[in-house]
PDB file of N, CA and C in Angstrom:
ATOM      1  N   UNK A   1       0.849  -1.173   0.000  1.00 58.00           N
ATOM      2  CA  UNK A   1       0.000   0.000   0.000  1.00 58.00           C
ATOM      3  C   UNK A   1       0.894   1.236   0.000  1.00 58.00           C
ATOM      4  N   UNK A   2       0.123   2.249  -0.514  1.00 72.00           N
ATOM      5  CA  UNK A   2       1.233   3.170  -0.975  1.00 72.00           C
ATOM      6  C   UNK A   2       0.783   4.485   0.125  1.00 72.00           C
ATOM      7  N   UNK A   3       1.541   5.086   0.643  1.00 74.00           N
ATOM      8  CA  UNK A   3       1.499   6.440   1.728  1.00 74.00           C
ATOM      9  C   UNK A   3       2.043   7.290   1.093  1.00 74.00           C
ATOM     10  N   UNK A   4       0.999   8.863   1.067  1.00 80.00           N
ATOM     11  CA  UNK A   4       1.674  10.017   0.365  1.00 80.00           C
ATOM     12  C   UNK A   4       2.263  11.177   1.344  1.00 80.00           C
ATOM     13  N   UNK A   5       1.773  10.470   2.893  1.00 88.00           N
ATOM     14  CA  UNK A   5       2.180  11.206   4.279  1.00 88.00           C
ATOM     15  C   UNK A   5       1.463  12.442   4.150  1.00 88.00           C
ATOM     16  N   UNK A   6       1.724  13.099   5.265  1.00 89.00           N
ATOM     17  CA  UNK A   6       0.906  14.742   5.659  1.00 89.00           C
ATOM     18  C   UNK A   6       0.756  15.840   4.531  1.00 89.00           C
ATOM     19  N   UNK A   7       2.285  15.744   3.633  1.00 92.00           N
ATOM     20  CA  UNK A   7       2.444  16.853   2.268  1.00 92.00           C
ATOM     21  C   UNK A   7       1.537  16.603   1.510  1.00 92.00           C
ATOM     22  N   UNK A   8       1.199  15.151   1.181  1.00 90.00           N
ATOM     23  CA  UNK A   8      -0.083  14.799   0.238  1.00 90.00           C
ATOM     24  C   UNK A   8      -1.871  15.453   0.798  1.00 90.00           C
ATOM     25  N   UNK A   9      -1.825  14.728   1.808  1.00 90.00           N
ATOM     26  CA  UNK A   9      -3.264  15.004   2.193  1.00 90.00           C
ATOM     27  C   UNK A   9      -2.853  16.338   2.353  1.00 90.00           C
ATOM     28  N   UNK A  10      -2.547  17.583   2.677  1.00 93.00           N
ATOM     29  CA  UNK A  10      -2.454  18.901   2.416  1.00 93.00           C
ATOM     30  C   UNK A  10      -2.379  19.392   1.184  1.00 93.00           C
ATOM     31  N   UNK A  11      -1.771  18.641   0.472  1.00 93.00           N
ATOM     32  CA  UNK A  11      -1.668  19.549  -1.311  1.00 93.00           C
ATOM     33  C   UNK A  11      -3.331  18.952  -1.849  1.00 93.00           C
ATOM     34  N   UNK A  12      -3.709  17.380  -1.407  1.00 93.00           N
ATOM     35  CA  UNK A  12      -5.030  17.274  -1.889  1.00 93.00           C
ATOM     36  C   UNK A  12      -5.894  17.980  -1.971  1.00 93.00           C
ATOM     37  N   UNK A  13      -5.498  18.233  -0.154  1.00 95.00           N
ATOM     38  CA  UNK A  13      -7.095  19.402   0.331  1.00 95.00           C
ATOM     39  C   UNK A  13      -7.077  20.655  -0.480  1.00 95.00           C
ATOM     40  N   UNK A  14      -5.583  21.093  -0.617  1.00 96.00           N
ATOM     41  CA  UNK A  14      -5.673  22.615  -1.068  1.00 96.00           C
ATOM     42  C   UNK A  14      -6.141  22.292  -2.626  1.00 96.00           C
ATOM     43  N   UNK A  15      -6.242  21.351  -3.068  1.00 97.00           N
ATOM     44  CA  UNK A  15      -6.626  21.008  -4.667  1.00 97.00           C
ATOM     45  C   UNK A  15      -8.023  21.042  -4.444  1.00 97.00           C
ATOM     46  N   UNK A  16      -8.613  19.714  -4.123  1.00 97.00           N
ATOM     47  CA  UNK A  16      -9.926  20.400  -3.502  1.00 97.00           C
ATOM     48  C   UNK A  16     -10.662  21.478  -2.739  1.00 97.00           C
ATOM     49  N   UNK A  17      -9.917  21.989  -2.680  1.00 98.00           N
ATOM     50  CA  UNK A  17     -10.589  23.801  -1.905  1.00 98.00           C
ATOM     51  C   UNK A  17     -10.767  24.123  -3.371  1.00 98.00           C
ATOM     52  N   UNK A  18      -9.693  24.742  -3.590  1.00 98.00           N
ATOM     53  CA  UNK A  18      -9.522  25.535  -4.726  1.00 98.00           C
ATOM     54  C   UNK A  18     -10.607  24.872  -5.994  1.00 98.00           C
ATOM     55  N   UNK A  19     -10.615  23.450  -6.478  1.00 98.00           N
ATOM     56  CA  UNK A  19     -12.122  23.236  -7.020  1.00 98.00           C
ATOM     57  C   UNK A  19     -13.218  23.446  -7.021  1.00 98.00           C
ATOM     58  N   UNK A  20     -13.859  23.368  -5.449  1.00 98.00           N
ATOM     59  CA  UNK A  20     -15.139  23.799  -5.641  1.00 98.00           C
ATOM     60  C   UNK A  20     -15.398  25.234  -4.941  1.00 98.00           C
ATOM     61  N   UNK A  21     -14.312  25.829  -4.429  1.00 98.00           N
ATOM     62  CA  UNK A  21     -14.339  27.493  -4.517  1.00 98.00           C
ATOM     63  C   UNK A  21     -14.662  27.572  -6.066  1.00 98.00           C
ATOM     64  N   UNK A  22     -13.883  26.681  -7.162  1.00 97.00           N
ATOM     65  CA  UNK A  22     -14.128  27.431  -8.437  1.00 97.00           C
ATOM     66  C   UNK A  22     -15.619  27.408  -9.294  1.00 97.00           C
ATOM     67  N   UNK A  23     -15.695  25.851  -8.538  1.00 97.00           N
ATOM     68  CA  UNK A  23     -17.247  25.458  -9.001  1.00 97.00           C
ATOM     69  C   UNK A  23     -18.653  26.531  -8.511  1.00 97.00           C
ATOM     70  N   UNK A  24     -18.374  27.246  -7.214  1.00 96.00           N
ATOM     71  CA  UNK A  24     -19.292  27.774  -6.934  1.00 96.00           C
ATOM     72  C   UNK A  24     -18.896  29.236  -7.615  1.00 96.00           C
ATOM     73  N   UNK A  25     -17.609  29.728  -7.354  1.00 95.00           N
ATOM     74  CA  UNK A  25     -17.682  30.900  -8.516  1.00 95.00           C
ATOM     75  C   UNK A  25     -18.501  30.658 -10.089  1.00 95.00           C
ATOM     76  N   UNK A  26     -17.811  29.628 -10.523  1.00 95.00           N
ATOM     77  CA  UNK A  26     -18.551  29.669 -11.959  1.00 95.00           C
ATOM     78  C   UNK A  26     -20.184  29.705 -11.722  1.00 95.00           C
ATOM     79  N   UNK A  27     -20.740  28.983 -11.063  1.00 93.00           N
ATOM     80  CA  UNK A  27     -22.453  28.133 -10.700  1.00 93.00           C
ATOM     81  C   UNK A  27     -22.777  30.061 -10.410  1.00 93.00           C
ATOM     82  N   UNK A  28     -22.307  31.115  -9.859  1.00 92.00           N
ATOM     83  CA  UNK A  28     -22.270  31.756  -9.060  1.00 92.00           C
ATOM     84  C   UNK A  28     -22.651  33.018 -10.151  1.00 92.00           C
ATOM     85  N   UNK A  29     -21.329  32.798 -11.485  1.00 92.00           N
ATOM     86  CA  UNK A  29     -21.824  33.849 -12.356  1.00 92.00           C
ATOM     87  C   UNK A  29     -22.423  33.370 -13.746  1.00 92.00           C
ATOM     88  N   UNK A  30     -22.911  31.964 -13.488  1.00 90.00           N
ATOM     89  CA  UNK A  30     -23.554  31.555 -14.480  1.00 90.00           C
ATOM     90  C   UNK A  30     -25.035  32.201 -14.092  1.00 90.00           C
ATOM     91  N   UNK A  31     -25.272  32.090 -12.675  1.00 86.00           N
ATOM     92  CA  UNK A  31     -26.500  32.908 -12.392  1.00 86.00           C
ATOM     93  C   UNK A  31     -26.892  34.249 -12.726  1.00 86.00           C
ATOM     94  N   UNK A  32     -25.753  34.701 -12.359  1.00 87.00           N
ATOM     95  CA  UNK A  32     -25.442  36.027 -12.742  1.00 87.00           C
ATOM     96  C   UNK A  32     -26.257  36.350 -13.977  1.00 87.00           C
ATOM     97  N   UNK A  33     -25.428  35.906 -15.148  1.00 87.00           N
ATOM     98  CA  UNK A  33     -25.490  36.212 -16.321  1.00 87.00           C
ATOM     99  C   UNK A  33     -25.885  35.880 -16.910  1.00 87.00           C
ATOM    100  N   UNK A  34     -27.149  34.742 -17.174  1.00 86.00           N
ATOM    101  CA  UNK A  34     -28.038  33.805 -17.811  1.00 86.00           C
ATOM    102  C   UNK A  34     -29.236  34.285 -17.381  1.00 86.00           C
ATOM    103  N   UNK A  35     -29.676  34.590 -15.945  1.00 85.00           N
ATOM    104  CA  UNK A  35     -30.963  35.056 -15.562  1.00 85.00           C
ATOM    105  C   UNK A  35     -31.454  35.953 -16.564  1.00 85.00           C
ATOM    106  N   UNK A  36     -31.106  37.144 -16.469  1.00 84.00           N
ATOM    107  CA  UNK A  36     -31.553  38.312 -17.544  1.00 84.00           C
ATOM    108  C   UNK A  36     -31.712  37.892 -18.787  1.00 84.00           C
ATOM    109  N   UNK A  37     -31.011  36.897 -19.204  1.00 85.00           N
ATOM    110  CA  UNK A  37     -31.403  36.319 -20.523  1.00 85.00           C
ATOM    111  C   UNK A  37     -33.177  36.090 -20.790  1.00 85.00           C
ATOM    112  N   UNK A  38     -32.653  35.533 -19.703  1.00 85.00           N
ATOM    113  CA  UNK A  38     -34.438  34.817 -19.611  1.00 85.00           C
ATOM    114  C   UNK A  38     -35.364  35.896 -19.120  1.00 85.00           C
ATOM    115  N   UNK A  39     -35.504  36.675 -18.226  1.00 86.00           N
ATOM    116  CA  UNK A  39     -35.949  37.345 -17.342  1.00 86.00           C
ATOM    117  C   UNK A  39     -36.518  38.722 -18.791  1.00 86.00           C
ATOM    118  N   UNK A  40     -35.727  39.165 -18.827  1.00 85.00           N
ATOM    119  CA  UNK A  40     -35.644  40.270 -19.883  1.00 85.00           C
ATOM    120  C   UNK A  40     -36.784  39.603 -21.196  1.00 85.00           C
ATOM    121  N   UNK A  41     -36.926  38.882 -21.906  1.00 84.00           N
ATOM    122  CA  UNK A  41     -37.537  38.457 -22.762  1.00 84.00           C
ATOM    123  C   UNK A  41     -38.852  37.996 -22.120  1.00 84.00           C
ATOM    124  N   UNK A  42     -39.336  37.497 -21.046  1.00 85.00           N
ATOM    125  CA  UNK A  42     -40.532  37.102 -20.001  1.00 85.00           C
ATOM    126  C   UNK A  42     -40.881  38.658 -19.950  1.00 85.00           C
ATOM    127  N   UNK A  43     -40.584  39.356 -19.702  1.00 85.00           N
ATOM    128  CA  UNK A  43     -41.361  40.974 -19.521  1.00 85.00           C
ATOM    129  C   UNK A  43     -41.232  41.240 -20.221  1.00 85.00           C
ATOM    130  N   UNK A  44     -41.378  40.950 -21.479  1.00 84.00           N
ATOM    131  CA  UNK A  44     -41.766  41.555 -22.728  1.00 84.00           C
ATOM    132  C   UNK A  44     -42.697  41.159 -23.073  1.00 84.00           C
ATOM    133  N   UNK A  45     -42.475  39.374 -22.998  1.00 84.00           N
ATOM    134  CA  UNK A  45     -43.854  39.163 -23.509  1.00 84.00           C
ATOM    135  C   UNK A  45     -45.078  39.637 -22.369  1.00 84.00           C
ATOM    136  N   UNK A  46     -44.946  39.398 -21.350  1.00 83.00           N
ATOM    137  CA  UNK A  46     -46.234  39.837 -20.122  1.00 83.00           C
ATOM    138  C   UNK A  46     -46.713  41.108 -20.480  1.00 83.00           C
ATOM    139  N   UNK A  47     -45.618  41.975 -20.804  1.00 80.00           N
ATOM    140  CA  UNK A  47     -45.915  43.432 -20.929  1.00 80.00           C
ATOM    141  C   UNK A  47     -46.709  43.466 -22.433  1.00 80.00           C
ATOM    142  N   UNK A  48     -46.209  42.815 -23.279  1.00 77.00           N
ATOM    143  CA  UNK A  48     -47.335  43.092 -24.263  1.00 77.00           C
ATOM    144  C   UNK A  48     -48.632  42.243 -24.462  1.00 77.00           C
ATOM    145  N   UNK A  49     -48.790  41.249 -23.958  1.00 73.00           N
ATOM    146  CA  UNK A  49     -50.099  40.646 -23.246  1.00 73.00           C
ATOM    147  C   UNK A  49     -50.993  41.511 -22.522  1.00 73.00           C
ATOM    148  N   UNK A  50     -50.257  42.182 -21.935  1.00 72.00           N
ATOM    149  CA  UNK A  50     -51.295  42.907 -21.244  1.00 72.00           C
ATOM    150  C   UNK A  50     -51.326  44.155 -22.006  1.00 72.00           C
ATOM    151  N   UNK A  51     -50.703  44.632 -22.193  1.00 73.00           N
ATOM    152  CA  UNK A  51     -51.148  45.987 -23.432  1.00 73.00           C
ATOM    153  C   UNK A  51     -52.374  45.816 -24.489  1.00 73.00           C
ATOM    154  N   UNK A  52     -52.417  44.426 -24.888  1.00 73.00           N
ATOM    155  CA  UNK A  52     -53.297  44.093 -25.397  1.00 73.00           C
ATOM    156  C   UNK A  52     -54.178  43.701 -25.219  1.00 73.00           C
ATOM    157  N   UNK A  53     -54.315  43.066 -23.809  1.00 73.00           N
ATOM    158  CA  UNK A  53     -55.488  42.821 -22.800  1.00 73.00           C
ATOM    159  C   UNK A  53     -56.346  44.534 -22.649  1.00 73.00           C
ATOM    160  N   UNK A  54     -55.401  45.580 -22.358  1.00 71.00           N
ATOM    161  CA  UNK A  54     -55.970  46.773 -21.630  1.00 71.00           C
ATOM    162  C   UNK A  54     -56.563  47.723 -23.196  1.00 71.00           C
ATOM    163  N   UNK A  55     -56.047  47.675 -24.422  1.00 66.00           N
ATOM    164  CA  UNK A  55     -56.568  48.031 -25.318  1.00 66.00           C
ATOM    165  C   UNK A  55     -57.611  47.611 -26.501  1.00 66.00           C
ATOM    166  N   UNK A  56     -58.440  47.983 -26.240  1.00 64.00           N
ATOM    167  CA  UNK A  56     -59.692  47.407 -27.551  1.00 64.00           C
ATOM    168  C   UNK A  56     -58.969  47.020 -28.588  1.00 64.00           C
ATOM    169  N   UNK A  57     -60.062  46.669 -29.528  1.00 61.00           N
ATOM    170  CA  UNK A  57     -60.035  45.639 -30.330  1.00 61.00           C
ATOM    171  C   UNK A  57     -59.945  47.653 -31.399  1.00 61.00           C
ATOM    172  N   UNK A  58     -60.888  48.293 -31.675  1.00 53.00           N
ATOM    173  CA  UNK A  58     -61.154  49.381 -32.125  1.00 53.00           C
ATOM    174  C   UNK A  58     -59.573  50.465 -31.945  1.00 53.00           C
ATOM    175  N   UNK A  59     -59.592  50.348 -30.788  1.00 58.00           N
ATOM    176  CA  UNK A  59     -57.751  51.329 -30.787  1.00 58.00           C
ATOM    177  C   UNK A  59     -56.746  50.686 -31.284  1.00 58.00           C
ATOM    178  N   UNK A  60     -56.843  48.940 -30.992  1.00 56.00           N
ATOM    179  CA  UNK A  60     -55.581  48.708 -32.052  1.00 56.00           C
ATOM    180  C   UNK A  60     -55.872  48.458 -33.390  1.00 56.00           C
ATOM    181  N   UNK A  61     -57.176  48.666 -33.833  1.00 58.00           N
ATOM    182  CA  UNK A  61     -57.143  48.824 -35.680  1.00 58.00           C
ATOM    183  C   UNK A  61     -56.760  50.392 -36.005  1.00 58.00           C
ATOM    184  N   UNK A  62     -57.834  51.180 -34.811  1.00 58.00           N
ATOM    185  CA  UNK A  62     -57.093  52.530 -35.226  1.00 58.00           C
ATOM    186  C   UNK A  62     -55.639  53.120 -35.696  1.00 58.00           C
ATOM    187  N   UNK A  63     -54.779  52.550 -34.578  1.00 60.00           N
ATOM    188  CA  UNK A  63     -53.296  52.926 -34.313  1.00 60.00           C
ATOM    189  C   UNK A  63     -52.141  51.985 -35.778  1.00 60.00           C
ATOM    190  N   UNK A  64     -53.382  50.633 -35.764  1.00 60.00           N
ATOM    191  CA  UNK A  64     -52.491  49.978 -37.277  1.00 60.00           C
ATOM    192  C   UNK A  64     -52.666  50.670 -38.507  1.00 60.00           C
ATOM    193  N   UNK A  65     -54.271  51.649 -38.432  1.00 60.00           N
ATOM    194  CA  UNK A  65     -54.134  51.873 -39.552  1.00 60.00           C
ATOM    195  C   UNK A  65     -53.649  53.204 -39.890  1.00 60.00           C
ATOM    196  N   UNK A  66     -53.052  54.081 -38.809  1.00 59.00           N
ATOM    197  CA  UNK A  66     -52.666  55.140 -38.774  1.00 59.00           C
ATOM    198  C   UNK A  66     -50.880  54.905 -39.258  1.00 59.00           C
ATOM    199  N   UNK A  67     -50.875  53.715 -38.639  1.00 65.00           N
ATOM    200  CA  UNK A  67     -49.166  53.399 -38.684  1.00 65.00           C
ATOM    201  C   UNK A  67     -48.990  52.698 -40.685  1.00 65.00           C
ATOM    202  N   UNK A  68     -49.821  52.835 -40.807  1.00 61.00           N
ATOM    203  CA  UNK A  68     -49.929  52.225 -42.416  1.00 61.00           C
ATOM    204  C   UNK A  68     -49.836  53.386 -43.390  1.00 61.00           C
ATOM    205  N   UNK A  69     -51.083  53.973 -43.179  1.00 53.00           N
ATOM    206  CA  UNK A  69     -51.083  55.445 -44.094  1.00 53.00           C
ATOM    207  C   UNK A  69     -49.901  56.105 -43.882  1.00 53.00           C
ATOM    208  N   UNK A  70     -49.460  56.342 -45.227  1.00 55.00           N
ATOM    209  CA  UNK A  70     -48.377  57.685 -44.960  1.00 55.00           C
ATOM    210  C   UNK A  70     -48.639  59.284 -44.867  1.00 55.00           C
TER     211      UNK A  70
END
């Protein structure tokens, strides 16, 4: 059986620290920076669902056909 003594299990640990310190940095700004992806495009659509919920059927032919005529 093979012994790597005290220097080993210390360089291990510090290998494993330093891994999942990195794993939770990355997990950390994957959150970061993926949310808004999603987030940003969801309030758009809600927001124009409801714009169209709150406006008639009559104001948005009006406003299309105003946006048509030159």
């Amino acid at each position: 059986m093979e012994t790597h003594g005290p220097l080993g299990t210390i360089w291990v640990g510090l290998g494993l620290s330093a891994f999942y310190i990195g794993l939770i940095w990355i997990n950390s700004l994957l959150g970061l920076f993926l949310t808004p992806l999603f987030i940003i495009p969801i309030t758009w659509f809600i927001g124009g669902k409801k714009r169209d919920l709150s406006t008639p059927d009559s104001q948005v032919r009006s406003k299309q056909q105003a946006t048509r005529s030159p």
